[in-house]
Tab-separated table of C-alpha atoms in Angstrom:
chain	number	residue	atom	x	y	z
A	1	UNK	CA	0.000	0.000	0.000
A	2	UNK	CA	1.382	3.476	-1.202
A	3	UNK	CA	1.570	6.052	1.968
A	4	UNK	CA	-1.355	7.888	0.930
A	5	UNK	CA	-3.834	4.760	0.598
A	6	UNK	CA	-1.641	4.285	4.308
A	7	UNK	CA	-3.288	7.143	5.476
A	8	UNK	CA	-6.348	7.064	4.143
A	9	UNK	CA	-6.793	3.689	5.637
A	10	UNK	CA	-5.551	4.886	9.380
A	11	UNK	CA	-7.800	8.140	8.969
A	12	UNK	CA	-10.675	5.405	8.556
A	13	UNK	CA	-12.200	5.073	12.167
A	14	UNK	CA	-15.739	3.294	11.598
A	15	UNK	CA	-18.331	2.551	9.326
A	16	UNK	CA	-18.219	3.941	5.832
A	17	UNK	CA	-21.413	4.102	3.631
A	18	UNK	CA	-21.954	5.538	0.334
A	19	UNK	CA	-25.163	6.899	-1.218
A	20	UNK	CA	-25.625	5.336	-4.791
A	21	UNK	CA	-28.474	5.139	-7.486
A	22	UNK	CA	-30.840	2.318	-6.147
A	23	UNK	CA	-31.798	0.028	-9.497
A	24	UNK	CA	-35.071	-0.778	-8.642
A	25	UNK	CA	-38.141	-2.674	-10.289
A	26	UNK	CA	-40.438	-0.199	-12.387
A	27	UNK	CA	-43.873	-0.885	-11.072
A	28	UNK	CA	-45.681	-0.202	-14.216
A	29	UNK	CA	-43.446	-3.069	-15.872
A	30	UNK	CA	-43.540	-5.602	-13.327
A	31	UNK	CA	-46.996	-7.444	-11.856
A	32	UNK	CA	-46.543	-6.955	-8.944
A	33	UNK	CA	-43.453	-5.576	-6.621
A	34	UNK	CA	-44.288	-8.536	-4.386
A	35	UNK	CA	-44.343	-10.854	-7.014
A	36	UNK	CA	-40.706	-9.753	-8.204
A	37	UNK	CA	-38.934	-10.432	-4.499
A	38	UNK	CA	-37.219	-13.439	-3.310
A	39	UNK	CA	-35.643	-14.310	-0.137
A	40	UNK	CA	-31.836	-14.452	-0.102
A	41	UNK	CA	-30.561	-16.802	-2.096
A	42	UNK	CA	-29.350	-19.040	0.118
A	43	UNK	CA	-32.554	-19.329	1.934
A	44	UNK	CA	-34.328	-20.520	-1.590
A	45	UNK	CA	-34.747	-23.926	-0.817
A	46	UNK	CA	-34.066	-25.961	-4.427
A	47	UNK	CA	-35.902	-26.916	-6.429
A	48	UNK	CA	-39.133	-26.545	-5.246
A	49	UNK	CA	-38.636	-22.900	-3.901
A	50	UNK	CA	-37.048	-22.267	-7.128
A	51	UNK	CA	-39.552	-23.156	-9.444
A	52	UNK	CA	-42.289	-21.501	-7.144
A	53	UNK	CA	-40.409	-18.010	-7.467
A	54	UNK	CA	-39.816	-18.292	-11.366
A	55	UNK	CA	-43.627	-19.116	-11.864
A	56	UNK	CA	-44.444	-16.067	-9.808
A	57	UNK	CA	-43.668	-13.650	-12.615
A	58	UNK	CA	-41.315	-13.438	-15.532
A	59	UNK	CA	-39.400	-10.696	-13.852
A	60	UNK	CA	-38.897	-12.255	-10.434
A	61	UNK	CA	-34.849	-11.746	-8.947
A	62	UNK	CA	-34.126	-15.245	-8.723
A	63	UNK	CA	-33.427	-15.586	-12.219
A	64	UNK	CA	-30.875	-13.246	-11.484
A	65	UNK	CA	-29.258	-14.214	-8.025
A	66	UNK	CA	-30.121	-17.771	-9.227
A	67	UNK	CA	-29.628	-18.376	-12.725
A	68	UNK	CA	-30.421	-21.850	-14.237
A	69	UNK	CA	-28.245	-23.468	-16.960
A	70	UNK	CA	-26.046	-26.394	-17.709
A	71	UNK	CA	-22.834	-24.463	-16.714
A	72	UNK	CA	-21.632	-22.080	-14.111
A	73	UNK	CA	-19.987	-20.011	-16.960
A	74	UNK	CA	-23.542	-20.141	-18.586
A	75	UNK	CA	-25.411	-19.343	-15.923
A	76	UNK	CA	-23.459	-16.428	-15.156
A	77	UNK	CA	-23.750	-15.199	-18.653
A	78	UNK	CA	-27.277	-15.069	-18.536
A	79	UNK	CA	-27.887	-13.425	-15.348
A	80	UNK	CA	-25.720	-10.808	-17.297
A	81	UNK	CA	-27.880	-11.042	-19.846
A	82	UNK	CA	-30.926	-11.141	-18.328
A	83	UNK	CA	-30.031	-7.751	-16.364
A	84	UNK	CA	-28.760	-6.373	-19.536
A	85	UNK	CA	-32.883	-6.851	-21.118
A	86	UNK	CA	-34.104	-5.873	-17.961
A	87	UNK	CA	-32.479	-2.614	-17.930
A	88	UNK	CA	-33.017	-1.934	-21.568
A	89	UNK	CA	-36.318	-2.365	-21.385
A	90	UNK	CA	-36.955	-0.291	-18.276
A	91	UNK	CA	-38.191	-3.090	-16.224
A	92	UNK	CA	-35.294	-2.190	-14.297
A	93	UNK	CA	-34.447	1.574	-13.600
A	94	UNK	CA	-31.728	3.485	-11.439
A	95	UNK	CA	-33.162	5.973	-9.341
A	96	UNK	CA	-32.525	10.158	-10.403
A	97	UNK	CA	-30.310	10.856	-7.901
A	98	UNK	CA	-27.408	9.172	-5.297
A	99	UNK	CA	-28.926	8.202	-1.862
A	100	UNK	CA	-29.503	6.070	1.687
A	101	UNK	CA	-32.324	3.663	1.713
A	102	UNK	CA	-34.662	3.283	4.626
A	103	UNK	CA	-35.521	-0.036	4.864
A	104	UNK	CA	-39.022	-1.290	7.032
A	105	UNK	CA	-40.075	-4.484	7.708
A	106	UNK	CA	-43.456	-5.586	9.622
A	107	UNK	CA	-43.648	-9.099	10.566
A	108	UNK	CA	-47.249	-10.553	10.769
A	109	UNK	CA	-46.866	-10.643	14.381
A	110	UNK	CA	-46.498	-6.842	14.362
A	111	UNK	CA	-42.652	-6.942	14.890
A	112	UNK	CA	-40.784	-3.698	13.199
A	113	UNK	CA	-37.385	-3.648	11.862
A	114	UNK	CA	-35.639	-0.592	10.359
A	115	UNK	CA	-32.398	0.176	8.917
A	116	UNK	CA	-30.317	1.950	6.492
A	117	UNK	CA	-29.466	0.305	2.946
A	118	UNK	CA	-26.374	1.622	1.490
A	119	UNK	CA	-22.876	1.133	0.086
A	120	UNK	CA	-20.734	-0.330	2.575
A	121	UNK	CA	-16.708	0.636	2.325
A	122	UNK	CA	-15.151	-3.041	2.391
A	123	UNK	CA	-12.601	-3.730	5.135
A	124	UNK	CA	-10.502	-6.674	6.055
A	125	UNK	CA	-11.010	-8.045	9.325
A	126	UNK	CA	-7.644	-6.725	10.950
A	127	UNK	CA	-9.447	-3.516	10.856
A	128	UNK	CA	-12.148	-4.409	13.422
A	129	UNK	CA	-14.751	-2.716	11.647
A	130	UNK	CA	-17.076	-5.292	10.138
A	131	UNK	CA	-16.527	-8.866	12.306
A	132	UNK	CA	-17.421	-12.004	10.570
A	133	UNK	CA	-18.860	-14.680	13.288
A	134	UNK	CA	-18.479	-17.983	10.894
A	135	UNK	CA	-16.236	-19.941	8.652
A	136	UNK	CA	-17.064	-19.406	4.362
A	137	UNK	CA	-16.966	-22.096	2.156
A	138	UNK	CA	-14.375	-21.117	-0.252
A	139	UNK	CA	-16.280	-22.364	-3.590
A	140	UNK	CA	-19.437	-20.298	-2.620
A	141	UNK	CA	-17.548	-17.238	-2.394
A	142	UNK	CA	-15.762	-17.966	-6.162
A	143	UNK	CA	-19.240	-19.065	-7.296
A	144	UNK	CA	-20.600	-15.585	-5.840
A	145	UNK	CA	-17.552	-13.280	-7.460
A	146	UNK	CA	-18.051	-14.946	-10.776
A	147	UNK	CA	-21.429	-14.083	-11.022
A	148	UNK	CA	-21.185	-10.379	-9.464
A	149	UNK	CA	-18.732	-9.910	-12.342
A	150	UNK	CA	-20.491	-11.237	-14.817
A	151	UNK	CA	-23.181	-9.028	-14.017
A	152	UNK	CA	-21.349	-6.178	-12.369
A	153	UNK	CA	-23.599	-5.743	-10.023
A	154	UNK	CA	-24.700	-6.265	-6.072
A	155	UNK	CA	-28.023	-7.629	-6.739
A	156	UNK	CA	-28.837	-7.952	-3.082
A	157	UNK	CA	-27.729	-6.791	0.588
A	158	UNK	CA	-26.207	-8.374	3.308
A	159	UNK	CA	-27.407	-7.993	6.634
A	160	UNK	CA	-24.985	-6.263	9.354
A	161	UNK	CA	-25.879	-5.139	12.633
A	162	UNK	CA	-24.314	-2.624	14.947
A	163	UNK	CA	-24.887	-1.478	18.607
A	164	UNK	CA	-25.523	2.480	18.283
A	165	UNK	CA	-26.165	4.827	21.124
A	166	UNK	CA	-29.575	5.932	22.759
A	167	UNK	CA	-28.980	9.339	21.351
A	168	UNK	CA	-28.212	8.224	17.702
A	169	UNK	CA	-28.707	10.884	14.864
A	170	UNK	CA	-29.026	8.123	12.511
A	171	UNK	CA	-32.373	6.317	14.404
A	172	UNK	CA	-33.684	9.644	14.754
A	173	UNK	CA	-33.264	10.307	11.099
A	174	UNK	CA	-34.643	6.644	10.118
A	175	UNK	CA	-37.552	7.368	12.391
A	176	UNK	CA	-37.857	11.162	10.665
A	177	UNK	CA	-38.049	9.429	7.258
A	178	UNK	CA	-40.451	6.696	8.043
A	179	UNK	CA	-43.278	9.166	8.681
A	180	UNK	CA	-43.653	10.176	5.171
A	181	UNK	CA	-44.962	8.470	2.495
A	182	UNK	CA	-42.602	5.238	1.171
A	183	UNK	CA	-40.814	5.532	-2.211
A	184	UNK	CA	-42.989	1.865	-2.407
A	185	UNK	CA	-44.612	-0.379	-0.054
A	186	UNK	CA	-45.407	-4.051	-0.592
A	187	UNK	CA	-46.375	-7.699	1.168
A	188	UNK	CA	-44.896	-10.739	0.339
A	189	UNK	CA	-46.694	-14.007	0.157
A	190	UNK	CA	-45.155	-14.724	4.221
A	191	UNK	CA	-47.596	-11.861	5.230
A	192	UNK	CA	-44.291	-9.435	5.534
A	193	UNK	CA	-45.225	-5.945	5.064
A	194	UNK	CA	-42.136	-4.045	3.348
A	195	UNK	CA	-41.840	0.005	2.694
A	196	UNK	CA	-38.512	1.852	1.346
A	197	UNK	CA	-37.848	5.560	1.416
A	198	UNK	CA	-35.033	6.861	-0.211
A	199	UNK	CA	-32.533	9.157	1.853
A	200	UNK	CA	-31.650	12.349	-0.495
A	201	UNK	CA	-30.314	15.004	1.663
A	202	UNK	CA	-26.800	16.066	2.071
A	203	UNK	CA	-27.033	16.984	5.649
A	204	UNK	CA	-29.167	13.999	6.739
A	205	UNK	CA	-26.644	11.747	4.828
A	206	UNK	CA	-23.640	13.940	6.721
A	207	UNK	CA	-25.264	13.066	9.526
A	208	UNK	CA	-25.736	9.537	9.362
A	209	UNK	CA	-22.493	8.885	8.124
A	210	UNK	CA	-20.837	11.346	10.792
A	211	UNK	CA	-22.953	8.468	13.288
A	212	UNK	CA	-21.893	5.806	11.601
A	213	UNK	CA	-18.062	6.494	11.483
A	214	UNK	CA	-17.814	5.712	15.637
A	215	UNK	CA	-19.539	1.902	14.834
A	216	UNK	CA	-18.272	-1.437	14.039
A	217	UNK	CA	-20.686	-4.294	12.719
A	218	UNK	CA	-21.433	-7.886	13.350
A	219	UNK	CA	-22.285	-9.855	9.693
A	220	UNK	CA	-25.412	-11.056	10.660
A	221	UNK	CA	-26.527	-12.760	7.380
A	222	UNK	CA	-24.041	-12.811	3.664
A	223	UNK	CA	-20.779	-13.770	5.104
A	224	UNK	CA	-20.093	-15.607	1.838
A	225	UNK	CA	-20.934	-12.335	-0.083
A	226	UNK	CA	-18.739	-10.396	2.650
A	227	UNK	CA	-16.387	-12.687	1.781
A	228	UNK	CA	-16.870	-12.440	-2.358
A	229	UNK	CA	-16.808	-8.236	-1.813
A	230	UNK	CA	-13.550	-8.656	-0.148
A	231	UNK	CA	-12.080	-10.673	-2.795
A	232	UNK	CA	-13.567	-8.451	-5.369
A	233	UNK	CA	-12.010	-5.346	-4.449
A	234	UNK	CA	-8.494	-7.471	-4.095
A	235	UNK	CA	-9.110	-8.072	-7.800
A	236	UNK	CA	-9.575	-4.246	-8.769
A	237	UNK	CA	-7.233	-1.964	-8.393
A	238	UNK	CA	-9.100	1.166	-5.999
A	239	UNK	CA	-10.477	3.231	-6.552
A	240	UNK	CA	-12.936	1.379	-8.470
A	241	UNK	CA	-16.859	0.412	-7.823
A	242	UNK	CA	-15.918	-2.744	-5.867
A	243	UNK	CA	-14.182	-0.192	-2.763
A	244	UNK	CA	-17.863	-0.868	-1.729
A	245	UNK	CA	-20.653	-3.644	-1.352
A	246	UNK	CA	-24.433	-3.359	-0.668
A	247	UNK	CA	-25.199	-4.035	2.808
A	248	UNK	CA	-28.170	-3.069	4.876
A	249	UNK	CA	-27.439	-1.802	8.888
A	250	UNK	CA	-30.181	-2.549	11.367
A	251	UNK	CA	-29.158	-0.818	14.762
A	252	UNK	CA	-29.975	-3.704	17.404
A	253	UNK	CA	-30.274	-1.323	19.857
A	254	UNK	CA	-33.612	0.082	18.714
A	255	UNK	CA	-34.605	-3.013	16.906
A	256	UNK	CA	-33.069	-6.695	17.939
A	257	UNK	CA	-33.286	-9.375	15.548
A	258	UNK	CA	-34.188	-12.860	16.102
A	259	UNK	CA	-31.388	-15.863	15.730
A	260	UNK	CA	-32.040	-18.956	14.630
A	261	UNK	CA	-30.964	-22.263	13.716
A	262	UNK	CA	-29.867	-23.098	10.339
A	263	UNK	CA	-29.743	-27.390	9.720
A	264	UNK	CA	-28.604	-29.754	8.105
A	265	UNK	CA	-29.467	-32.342	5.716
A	266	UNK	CA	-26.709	-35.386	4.934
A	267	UNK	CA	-27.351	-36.920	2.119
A	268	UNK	CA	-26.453	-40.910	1.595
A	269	UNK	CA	-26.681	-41.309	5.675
A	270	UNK	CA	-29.540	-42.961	6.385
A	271	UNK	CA	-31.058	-42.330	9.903
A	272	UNK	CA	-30.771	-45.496	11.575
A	273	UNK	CA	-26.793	-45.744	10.577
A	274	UNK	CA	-26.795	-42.537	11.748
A	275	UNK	CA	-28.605	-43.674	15.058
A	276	UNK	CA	-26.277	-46.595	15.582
A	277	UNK	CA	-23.217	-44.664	15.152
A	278	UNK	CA	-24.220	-42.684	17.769
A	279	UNK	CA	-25.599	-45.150	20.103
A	280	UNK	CA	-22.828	-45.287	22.548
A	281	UNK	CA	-22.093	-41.402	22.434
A	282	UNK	CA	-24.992	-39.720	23.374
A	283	UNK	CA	-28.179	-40.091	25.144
A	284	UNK	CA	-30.709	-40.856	22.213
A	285	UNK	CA	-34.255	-41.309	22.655
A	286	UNK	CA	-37.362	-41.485	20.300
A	287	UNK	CA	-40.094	-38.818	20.361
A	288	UNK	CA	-43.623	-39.629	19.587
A	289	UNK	CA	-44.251	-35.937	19.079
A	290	UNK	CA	-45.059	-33.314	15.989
A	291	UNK	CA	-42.482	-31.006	15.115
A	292	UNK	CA	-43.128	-28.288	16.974
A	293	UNK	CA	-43.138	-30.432	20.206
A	294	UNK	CA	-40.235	-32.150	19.291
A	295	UNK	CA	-37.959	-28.335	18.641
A	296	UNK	CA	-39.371	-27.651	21.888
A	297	UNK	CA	-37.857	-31.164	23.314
A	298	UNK	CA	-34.887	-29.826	21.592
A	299	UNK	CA	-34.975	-26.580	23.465
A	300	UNK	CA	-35.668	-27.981	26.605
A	301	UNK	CA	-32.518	-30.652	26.188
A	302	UNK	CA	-30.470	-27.318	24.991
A	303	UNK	CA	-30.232	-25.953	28.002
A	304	UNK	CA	-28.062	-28.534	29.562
A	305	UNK	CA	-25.782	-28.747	26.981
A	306	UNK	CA	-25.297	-30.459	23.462
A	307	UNK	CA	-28.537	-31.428	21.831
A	308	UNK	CA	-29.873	-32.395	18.442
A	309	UNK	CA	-32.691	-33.860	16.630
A	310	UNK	CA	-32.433	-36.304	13.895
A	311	UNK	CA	-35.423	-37.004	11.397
A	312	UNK	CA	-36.042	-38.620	8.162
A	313	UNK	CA	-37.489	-41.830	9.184
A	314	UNK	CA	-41.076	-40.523	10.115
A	315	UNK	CA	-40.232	-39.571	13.931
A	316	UNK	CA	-37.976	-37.582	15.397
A	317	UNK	CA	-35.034	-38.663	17.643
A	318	UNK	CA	-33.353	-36.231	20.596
A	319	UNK	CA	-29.980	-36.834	21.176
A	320	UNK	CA	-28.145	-35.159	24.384
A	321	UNK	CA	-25.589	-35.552	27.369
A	322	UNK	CA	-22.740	-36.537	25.178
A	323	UNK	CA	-20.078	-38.456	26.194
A	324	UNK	CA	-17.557	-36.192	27.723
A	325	UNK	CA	-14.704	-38.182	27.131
A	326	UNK	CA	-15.793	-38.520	23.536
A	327	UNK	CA	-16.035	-34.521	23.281
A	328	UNK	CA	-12.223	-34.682	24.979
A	329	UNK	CA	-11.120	-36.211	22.341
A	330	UNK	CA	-12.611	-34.815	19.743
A	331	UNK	CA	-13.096	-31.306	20.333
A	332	UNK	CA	-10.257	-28.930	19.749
A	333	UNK	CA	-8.891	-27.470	22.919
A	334	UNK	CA	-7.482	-24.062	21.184
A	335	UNK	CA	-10.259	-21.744	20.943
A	336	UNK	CA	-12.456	-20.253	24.332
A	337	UNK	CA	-14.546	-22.428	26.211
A	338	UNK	CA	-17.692	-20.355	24.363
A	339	UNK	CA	-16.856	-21.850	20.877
A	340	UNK	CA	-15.969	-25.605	22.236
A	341	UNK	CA	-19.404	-25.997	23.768
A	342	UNK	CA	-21.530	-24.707	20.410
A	343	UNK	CA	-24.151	-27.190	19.152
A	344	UNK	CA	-22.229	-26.302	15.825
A	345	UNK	CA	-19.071	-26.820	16.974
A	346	UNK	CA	-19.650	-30.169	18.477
A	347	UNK	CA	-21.916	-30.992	15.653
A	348	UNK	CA	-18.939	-30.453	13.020
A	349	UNK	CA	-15.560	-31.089	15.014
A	350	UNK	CA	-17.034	-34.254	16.598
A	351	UNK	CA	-19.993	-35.641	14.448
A	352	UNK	CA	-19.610	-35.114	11.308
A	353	UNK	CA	-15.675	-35.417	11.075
A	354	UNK	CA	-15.338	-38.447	13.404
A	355	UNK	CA	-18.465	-40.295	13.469
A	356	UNK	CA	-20.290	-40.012	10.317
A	357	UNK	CA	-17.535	-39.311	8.365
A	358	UNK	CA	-19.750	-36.548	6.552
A	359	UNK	CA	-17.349	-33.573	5.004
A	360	UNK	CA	-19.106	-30.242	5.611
A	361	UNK	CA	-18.017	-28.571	2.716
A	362	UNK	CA	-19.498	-31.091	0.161
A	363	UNK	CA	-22.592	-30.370	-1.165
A	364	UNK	CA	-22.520	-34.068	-2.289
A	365	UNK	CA	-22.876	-34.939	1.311
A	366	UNK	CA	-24.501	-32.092	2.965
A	367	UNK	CA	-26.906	-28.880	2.883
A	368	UNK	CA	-27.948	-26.361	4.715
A	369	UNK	CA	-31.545	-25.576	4.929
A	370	UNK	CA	-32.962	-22.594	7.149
A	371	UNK	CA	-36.431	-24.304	7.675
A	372	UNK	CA	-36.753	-27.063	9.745
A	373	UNK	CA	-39.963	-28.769	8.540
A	374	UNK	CA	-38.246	-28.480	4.923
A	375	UNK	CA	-35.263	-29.688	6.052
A	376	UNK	CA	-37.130	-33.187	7.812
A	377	UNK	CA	-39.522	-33.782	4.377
A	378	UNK	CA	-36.167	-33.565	2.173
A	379	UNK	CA	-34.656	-36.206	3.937
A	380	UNK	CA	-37.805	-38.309	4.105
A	381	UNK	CA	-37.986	-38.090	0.550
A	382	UNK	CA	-34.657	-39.105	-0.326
A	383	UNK	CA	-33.224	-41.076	2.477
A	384	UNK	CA	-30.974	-39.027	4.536
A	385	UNK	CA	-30.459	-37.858	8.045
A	386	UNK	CA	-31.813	-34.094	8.915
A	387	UNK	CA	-30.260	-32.650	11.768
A	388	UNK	CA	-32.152	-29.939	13.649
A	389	UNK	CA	-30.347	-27.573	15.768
A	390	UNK	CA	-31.015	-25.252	18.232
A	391	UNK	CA	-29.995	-21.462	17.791
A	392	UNK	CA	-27.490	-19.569	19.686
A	393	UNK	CA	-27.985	-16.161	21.577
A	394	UNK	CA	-26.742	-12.918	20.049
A	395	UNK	CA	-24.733	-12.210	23.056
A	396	UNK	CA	-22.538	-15.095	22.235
A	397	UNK	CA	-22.239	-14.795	18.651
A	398	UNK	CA	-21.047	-10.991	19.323
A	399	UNK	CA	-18.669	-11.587	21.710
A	400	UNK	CA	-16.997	-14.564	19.695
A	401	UNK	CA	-17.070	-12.041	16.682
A	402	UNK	CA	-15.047	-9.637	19.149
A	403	UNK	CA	-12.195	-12.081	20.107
A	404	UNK	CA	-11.693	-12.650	16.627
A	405	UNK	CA	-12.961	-16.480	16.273
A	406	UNK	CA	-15.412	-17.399	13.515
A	407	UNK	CA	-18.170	-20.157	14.639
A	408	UNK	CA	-18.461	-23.485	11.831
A	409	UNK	CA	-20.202	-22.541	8.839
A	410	UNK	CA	-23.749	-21.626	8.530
A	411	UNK	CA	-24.037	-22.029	12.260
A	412	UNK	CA	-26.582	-18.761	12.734
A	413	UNK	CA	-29.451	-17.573	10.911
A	414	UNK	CA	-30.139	-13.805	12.145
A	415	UNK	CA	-33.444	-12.516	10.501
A	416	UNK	CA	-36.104	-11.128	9.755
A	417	UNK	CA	-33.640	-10.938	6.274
A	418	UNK	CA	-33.731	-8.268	3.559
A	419	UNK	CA	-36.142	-9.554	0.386
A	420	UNK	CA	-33.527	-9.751	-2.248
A	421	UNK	CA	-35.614	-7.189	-5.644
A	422	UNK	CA	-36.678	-4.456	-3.959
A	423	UNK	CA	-32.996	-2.137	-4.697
A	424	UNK	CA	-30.225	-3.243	-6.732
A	425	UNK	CA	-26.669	-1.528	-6.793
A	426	UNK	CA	-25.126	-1.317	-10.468
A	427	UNK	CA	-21.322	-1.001	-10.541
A	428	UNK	CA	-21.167	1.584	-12.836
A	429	UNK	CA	-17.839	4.111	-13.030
């Protein structure tokens, strides 16, 4: 690094984020704004979710964050193609002017979440700024990067979340804009209400930025496309567009999320091998229970330590106490007490490397599903083992984050998540 990128980087105390033109969905061209949206896209579950969102209208963002072909290359080339049309034939359009987003989103329940949509200035994690809490599996992130330059574009935001202060210019300017009328409102098919305002003025955007500089941030959902904007900007020298990636801020303070579990599904294991592997190992007993009493079983079991649930064989099967002598062995002894007693941890370290022999970056061998009741009729249907876990508090995940060690792959599932459609970030010089 040259002295004055030196500086520039040293001068850099906080948070960085960028108004750009939003590239959003034209209503007039589009059926419905609702109709257009998906859920991240590693929350589609495939194929059946996939299908469902490309049937919902022509236009829908999967067929961008999602692209079906024979190839990677050719999938890749026509998501870039597809955006190409989409612009050209205003279907897609970038807004007038540079600006914030506020984001809103209404659960059912009544449950509000607000934040700030924006271009994030992408750090490395020596710089303390934005703190990954789990592992990346390194051909997601290449599979990511190949399709963000193919379409040179951040077609949808990560979730971050920071802790800001009870006297926070930024809430009070999110809470400012959310009184007037939304730049466009929606509800998705889950009953999730969704409004966006757009964030034009120079002071208000001084202001949140000014804010913003004193914060760091926890990756709370798209550490693979944290990861792929980190190896983007590597690739180009700066200053260029990829200096920053899309990212949506939620302060936690005025609006917690929820965390929970994401499982797993190993293919090729059926559930009684994977019963009778762990027969001597754990406490394992059969539940003659639906699914929501069994998670609450699960719960219940979490407390005391180390519990799972196994499915796929038309009931459901609890498995606690392990063996300590069997965790001895198997768990690694280098990292604080905190990450040797996660269900993940365990689960990975001591499960799936030692007793079922599953690797956990295969997707051969195992996936990662964010809905339990999907995740037990997939392996019904085909045979495997689900694995249902049990989510882990916040307060853990943060602190972890702070000492600097990452948590096993897809071990958290913070929410409620940003629909993936409703702005878009073209990398244009």
């Amino acid at each position: 690094m040259n002295a004055a990128g030196h500086s520039e980087a040293t001068e850099r105390r906080g948070l960085e984020l960028t108004p750009f033109r939003g590239l959003r969905y034209d209503p007039d061209r589009v059926g419905s704004l609702a109709a257009v949206t998906s859920p991240p896209y590693d929350v589609v579950v495939r194929p059946d979710g996939l299908h469902h969102l490309e049937s919902a209208d022509p236009h829908n963002i999967v067929r961008l964050i999602l692209p079906q072909a024979i190839t990677p290359t050719a999938r890749n080339e026509q998501a870039a193609r597809t955006l190409r049309r989409w612009r050209t034939e205003g279907v897609l359009a970038p807004d007038p002017e540079p600006g914030l987003y506020v984001y809103e989103q209404t659960d059912p329940d009544g449950t509000l979440q607000r934040g700030l949509i924006g271009a994030l200035r992408v750090t490395d994690p020596a710089d303390g700024l934005v703190l990954p809490h789990e592992d990346v599996m390194p051909h997601i992130v290449a599979e990511r990067a190949d399709l963000m330059r193919a379409t040179s574009a951040n077609l949808e935001p990560l979730l971050l979340t920071y802790r800001g202060d009870h006297a926070s210019p930024a809430a009070d300017i999110i809470e400012r804009t959310a009184e007037k009328p939304p730049l466009l409102a929606t509800t998705t098919e889950d009953g999730v209400a969704h409004r966006l305002w757009t964030l034009t003025d120079p002071s208000d955007i001084a202001a949140v930025r000014a804010d913003l500089s004193g914060h760091q941030a926890l990756i709370a959902d798209g550490h693979h496309r944290w990861a792929t904007y980190r190896r983007l900007r590597a690739d180009h020298p700066s200053p260029s567009p990829w200096d920053h990636g899309l990212v949506l801020l939620v302060d936690t303070v005025r609006y917690p999320l929820r965390v929970r579990a994401i499982h797993r599904l190993l293919h090729g294991l059926p559930v009684t091998d994977a019963l009778f592997a762990v027969r001597d190992l754990f406490r394992v007993r059969r539940l003659e229970a639906s699914l929501p009493e069994a998670l609450t079983a699960l719960a219940d079991a979490a407390h005391a330590g180390n519990a799972y649930l196994l499915a796929g064989d038309g009931a459901y099967h609890l498995l606690d106490r392990p063996d300590p002598a069997f965790l001895a062995r198997t768990v690694p002894t280098d990292r604080p007490p905190a990450w040797r007693t996660l269900d993940a941890t365990v689960l990975h370290t001591a499960l799936l490397a030692h007793v079922w022999h599953v690797p956990e970056d295969s997707p051969a061998h195992i996936a990662y599903i964010h809905d339990a009741a999907a995740t037990v009729a997939k392996a019904e249907h085909d045979g495997g083992t689900a694995v249902l876990m049990h989510p882990v508090r916040e307060d853990v995940v943060r602190e972890l984050a702070r000492e600097g060690v990452t948590m096993p792959r897809k071990s958290t599932s913070f929410g409620p998540k940003p629909a993936s459609g409703l702005v878009l970030r073209a990398l244009e010089r």
